[in-house]
Short mmCIF file of C-alpha atoms in Angstrom, two decimals:
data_model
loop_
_atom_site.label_atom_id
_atom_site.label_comp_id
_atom_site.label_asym_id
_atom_site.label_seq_id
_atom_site.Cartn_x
_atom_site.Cartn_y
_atom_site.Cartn_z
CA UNK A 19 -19.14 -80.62 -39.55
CA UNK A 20 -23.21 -79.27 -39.63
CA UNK A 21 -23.61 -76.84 -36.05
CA UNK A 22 -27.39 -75.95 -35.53
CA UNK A 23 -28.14 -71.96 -35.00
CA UNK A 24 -30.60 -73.65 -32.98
CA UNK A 25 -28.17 -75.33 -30.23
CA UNK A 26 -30.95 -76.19 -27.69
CA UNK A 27 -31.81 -79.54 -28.46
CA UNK A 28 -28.22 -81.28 -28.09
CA UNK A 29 -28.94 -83.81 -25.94
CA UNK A 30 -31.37 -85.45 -28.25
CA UNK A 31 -28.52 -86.04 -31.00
CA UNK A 32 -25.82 -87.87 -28.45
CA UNK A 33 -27.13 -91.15 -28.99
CA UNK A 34 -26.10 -90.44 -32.60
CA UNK A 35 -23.13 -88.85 -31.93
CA UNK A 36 -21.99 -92.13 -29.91
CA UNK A 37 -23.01 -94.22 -32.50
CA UNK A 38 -21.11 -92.62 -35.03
CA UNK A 39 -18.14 -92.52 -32.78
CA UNK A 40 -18.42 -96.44 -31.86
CA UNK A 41 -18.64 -97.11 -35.03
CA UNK A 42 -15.84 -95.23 -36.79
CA UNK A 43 -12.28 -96.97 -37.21
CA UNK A 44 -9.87 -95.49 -35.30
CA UNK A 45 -6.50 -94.31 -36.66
CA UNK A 46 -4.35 -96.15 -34.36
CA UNK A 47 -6.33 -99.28 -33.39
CA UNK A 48 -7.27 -99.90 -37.04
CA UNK A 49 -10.79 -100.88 -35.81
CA UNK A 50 -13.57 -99.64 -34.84
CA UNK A 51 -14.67 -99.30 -30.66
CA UNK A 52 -17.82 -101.63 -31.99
CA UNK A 53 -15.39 -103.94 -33.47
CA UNK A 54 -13.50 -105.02 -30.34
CA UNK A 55 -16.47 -105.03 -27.95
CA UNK A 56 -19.00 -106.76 -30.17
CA UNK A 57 -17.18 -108.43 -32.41
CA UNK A 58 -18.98 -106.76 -35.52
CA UNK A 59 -19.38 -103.96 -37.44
CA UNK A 60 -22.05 -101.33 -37.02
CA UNK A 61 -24.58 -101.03 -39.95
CA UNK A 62 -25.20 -97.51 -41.07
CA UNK A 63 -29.27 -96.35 -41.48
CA UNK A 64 -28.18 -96.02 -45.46
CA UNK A 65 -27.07 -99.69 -45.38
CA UNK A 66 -30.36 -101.02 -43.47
CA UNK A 67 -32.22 -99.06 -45.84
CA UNK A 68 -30.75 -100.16 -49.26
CA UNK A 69 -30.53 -103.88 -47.85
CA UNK A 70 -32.89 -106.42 -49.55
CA UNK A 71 -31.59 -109.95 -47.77
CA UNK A 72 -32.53 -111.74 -44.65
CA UNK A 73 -29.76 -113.39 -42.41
CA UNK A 74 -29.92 -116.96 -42.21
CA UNK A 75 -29.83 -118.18 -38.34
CA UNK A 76 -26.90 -120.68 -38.29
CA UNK A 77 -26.12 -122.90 -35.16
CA UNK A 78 -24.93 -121.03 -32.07
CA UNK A 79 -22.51 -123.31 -30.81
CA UNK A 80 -20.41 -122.33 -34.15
CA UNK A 81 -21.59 -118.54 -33.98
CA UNK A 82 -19.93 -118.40 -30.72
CA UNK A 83 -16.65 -120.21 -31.48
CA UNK A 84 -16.06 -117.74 -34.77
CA UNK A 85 -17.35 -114.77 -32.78
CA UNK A 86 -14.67 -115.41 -30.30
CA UNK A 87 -12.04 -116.75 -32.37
CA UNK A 88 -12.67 -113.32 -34.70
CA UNK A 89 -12.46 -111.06 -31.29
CA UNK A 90 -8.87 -112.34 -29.79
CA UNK A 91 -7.36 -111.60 -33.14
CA UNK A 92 -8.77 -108.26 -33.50
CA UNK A 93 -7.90 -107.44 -30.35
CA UNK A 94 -4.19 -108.89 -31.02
CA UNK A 95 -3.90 -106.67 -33.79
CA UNK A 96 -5.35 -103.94 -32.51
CA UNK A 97 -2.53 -104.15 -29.38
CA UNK A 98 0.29 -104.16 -31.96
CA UNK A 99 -1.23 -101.55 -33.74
CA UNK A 100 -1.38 -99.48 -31.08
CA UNK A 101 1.90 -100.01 -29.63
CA UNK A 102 3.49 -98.80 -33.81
CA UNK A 103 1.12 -95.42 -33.15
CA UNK A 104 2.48 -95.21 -29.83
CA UNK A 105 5.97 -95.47 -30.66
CA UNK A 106 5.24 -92.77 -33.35
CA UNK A 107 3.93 -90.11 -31.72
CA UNK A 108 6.56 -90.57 -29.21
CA UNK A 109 9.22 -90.17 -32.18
CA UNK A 110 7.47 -86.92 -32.95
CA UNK A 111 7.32 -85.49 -29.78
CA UNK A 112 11.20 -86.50 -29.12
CA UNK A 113 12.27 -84.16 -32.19
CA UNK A 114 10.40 -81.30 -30.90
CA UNK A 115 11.41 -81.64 -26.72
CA UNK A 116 14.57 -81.98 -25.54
CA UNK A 117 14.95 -84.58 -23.19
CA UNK A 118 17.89 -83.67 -20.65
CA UNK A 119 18.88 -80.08 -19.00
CA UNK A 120 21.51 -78.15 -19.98
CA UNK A 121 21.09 -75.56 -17.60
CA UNK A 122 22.77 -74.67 -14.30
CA UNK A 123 21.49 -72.17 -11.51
CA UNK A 124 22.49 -68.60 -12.42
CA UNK A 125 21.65 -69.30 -16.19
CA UNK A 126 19.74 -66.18 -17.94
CA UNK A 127 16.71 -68.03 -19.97
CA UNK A 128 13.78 -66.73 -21.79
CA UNK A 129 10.21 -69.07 -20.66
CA UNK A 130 7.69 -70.08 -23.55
CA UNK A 131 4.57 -68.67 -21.93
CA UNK A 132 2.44 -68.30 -25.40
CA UNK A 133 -0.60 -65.44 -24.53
CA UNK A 134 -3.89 -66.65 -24.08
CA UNK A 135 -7.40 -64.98 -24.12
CA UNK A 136 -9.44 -62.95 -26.33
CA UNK A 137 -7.84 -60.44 -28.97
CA UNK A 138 -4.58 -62.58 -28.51
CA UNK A 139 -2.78 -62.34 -32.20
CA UNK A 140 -0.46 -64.32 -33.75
CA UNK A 141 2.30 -61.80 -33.67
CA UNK A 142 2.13 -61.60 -29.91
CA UNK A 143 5.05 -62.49 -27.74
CA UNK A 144 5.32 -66.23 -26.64
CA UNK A 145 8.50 -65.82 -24.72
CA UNK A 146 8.97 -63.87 -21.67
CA UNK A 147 11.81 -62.54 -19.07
CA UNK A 148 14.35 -62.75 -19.31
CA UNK A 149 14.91 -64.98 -16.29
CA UNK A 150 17.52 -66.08 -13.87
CA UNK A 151 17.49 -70.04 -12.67
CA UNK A 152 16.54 -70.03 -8.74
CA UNK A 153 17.27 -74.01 -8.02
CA UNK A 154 16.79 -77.07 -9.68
CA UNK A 155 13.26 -78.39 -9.09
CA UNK A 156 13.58 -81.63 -10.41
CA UNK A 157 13.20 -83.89 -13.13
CA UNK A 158 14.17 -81.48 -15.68
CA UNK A 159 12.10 -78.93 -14.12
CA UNK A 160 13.74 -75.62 -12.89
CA UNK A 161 12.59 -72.95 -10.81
CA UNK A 162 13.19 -69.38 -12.42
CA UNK A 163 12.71 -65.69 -11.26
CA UNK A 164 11.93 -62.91 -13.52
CA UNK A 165 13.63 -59.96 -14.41
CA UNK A 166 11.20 -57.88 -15.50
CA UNK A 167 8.83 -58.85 -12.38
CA UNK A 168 8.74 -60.47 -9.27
CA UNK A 169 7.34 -63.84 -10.58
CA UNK A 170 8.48 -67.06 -9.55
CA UNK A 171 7.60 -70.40 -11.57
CA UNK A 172 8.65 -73.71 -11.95
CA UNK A 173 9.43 -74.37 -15.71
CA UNK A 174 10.59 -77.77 -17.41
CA UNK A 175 13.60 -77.37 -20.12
CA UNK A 176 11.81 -77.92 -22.96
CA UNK A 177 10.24 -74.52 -22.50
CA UNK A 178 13.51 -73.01 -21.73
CA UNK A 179 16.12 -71.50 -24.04
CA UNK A 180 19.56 -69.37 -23.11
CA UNK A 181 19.52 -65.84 -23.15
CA UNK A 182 22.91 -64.95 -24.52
CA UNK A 183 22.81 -61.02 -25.22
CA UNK A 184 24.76 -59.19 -22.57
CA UNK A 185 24.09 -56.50 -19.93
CA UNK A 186 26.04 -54.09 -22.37
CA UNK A 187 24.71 -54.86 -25.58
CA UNK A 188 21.10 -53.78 -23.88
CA UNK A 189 22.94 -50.74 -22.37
CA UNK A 190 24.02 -49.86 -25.95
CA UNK A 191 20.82 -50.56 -27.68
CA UNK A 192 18.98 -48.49 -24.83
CA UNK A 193 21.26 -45.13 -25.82
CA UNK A 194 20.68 -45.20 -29.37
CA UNK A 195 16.95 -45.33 -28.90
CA UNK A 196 17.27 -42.33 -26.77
CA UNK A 197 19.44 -40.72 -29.28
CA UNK A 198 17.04 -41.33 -32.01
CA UNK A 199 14.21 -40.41 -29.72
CA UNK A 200 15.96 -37.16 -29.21
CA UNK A 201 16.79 -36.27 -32.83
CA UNK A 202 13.40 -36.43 -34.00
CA UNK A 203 12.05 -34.28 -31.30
CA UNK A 204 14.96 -31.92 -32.00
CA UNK A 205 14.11 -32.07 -35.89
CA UNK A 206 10.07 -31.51 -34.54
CA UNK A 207 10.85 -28.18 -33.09
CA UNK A 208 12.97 -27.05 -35.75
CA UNK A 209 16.45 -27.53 -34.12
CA UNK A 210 19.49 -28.09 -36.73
CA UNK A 211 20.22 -31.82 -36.69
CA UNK A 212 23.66 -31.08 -38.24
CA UNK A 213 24.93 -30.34 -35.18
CA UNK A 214 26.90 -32.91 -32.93
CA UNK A 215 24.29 -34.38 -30.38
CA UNK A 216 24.25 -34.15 -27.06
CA UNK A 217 25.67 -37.12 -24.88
CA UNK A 218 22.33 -38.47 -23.58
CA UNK A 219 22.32 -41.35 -20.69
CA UNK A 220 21.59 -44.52 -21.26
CA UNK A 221 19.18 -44.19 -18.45
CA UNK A 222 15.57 -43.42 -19.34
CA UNK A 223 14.90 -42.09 -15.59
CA UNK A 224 16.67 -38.70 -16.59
CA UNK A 225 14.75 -35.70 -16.71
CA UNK A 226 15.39 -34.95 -20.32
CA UNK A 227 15.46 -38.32 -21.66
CA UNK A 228 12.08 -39.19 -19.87
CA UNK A 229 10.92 -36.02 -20.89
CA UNK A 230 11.20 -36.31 -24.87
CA UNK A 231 9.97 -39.96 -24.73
CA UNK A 232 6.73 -39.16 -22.86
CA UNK A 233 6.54 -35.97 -25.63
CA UNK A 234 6.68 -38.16 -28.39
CA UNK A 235 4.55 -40.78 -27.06
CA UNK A 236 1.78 -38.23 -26.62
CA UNK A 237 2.37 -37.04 -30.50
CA UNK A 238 1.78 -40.45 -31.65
CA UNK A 239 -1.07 -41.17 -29.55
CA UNK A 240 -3.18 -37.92 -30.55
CA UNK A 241 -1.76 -38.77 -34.36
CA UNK A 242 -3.38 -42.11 -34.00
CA UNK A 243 -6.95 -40.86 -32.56
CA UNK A 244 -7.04 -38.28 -35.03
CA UNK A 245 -6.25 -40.72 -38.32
CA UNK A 246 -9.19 -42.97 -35.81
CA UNK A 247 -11.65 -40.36 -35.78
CA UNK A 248 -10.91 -39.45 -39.73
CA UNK A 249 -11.83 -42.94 -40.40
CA UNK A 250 -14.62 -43.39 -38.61
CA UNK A 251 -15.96 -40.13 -40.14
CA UNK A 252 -15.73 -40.77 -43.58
CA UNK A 253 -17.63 -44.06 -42.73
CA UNK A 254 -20.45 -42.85 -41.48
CA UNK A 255 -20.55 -39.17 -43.56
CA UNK A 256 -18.81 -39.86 -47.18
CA UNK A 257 -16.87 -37.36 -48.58
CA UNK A 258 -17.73 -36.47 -52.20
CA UNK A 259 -15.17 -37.54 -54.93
CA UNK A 260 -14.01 -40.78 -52.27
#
């Protein structure tokens, strides 16, 4: 596809651009837009060009009766043709959806909500919550409240799946990220590791717990800005040898 730098003068090219569009076949009709409203096919500037011959005028009466004898079955076959594409897509978009609930209200789900905007990656998070089911909305449509916010929205099953890890699994998960969190500050300052360490809740509210995290958050971030700022240096103000 050709895009102009220019972009200012695309009105002048729509005529083209519908022409080209009316005239190309489409992929589930089998014909053309020209084809089934004019009964003919458009003639490209390269083929009124390179053409030599001069059309014969034939009698109308038997112009008309092919003309509409040629547009019923076109427009038969383009019907059936249609309906086989329809039928299709619907296929395809059966294997990917699923077509009845299997939910009940209380259920903890995770919602497809894929991030939008600019600077959105492809490694971003499409599913959020997790989520408890409210009520049933309808039609395969449920409404569901978020845990990690106060968000209410109405969400049909095909964007739904079950959230099966349990309240104590996350409670376990939560106290061995504190203890690791802990053991690398301790190992920062110069504390012996090899000692047993200290219970520590699986709370992150606690003073000491909170404490360390926001400490080792801070390291990172100044490690970060300072490997930033190295960069950016060495860009602008080579080092010799590099």
């Amino acid at each position: 596809m050709f895009v102009s730098e220019a972009q200012s003068d695309w009105d002048r090219w729509l005529p083209c651009v519908a022409y080209a569009y009316n005239g190309a076949r489409h992929s589930g009709m089998g014909y053309s837009p020209n084809e089934l409203m004019m009964g003919r096919r458009l003639r490209t500037p390269n083929e009124l060009l390179r053409t030599s011959g001069v059309t014969q005028v034939g009698v109308f009466a038997d112009y008309h009766r092919a003309l509409v004898k040629k547009m019923a079955s076109a427009t038969e076959a383009a019907k059936k043709a249609l309906s086989k594409d329809q039928a299709r897509r619907a296929r395809y978009y059966d294997r990917q959806v699923r077509r009845h609930s299997e939910f009940r209200v209380g259920d903890k789900v995770w919602v497809l909500r894929p991030p939008r905007g600019k600077g959105i990656t492809k490694l971003a998070h499409k599913w959020v919550g997790p989520a408890r089911i409210e009520a049933d909305a309808g039609f395969d449509n449920w409404e569901v409240l978020r845990d990690d916010t106060d968000e209410r929205v109405i969400a049909h099953c095909s964007f739904l799946v079950k959230c099966s890890c349990p309240s104590s699994s996350l409670g376990v998960i939560a106290e061995r990220v504190l203890r690791d969190l802990v053991e690398e500050a301790t190992a920062a300052e110069g504390v012996d590791t090899n000692r047993e360490a200290p219970d520590v809740p699986a709370s992150t509210n606690t003073g000491p717990a909170r404490d360390v995290i926001e400490r080792r958050g801070s390291e990172r971030e100044s490690r970060r800005r300072w490997s930033l700022d190295q960069t950016r240096g060495r860009r602008y103000w080579p080092v010799a040898g590099q």
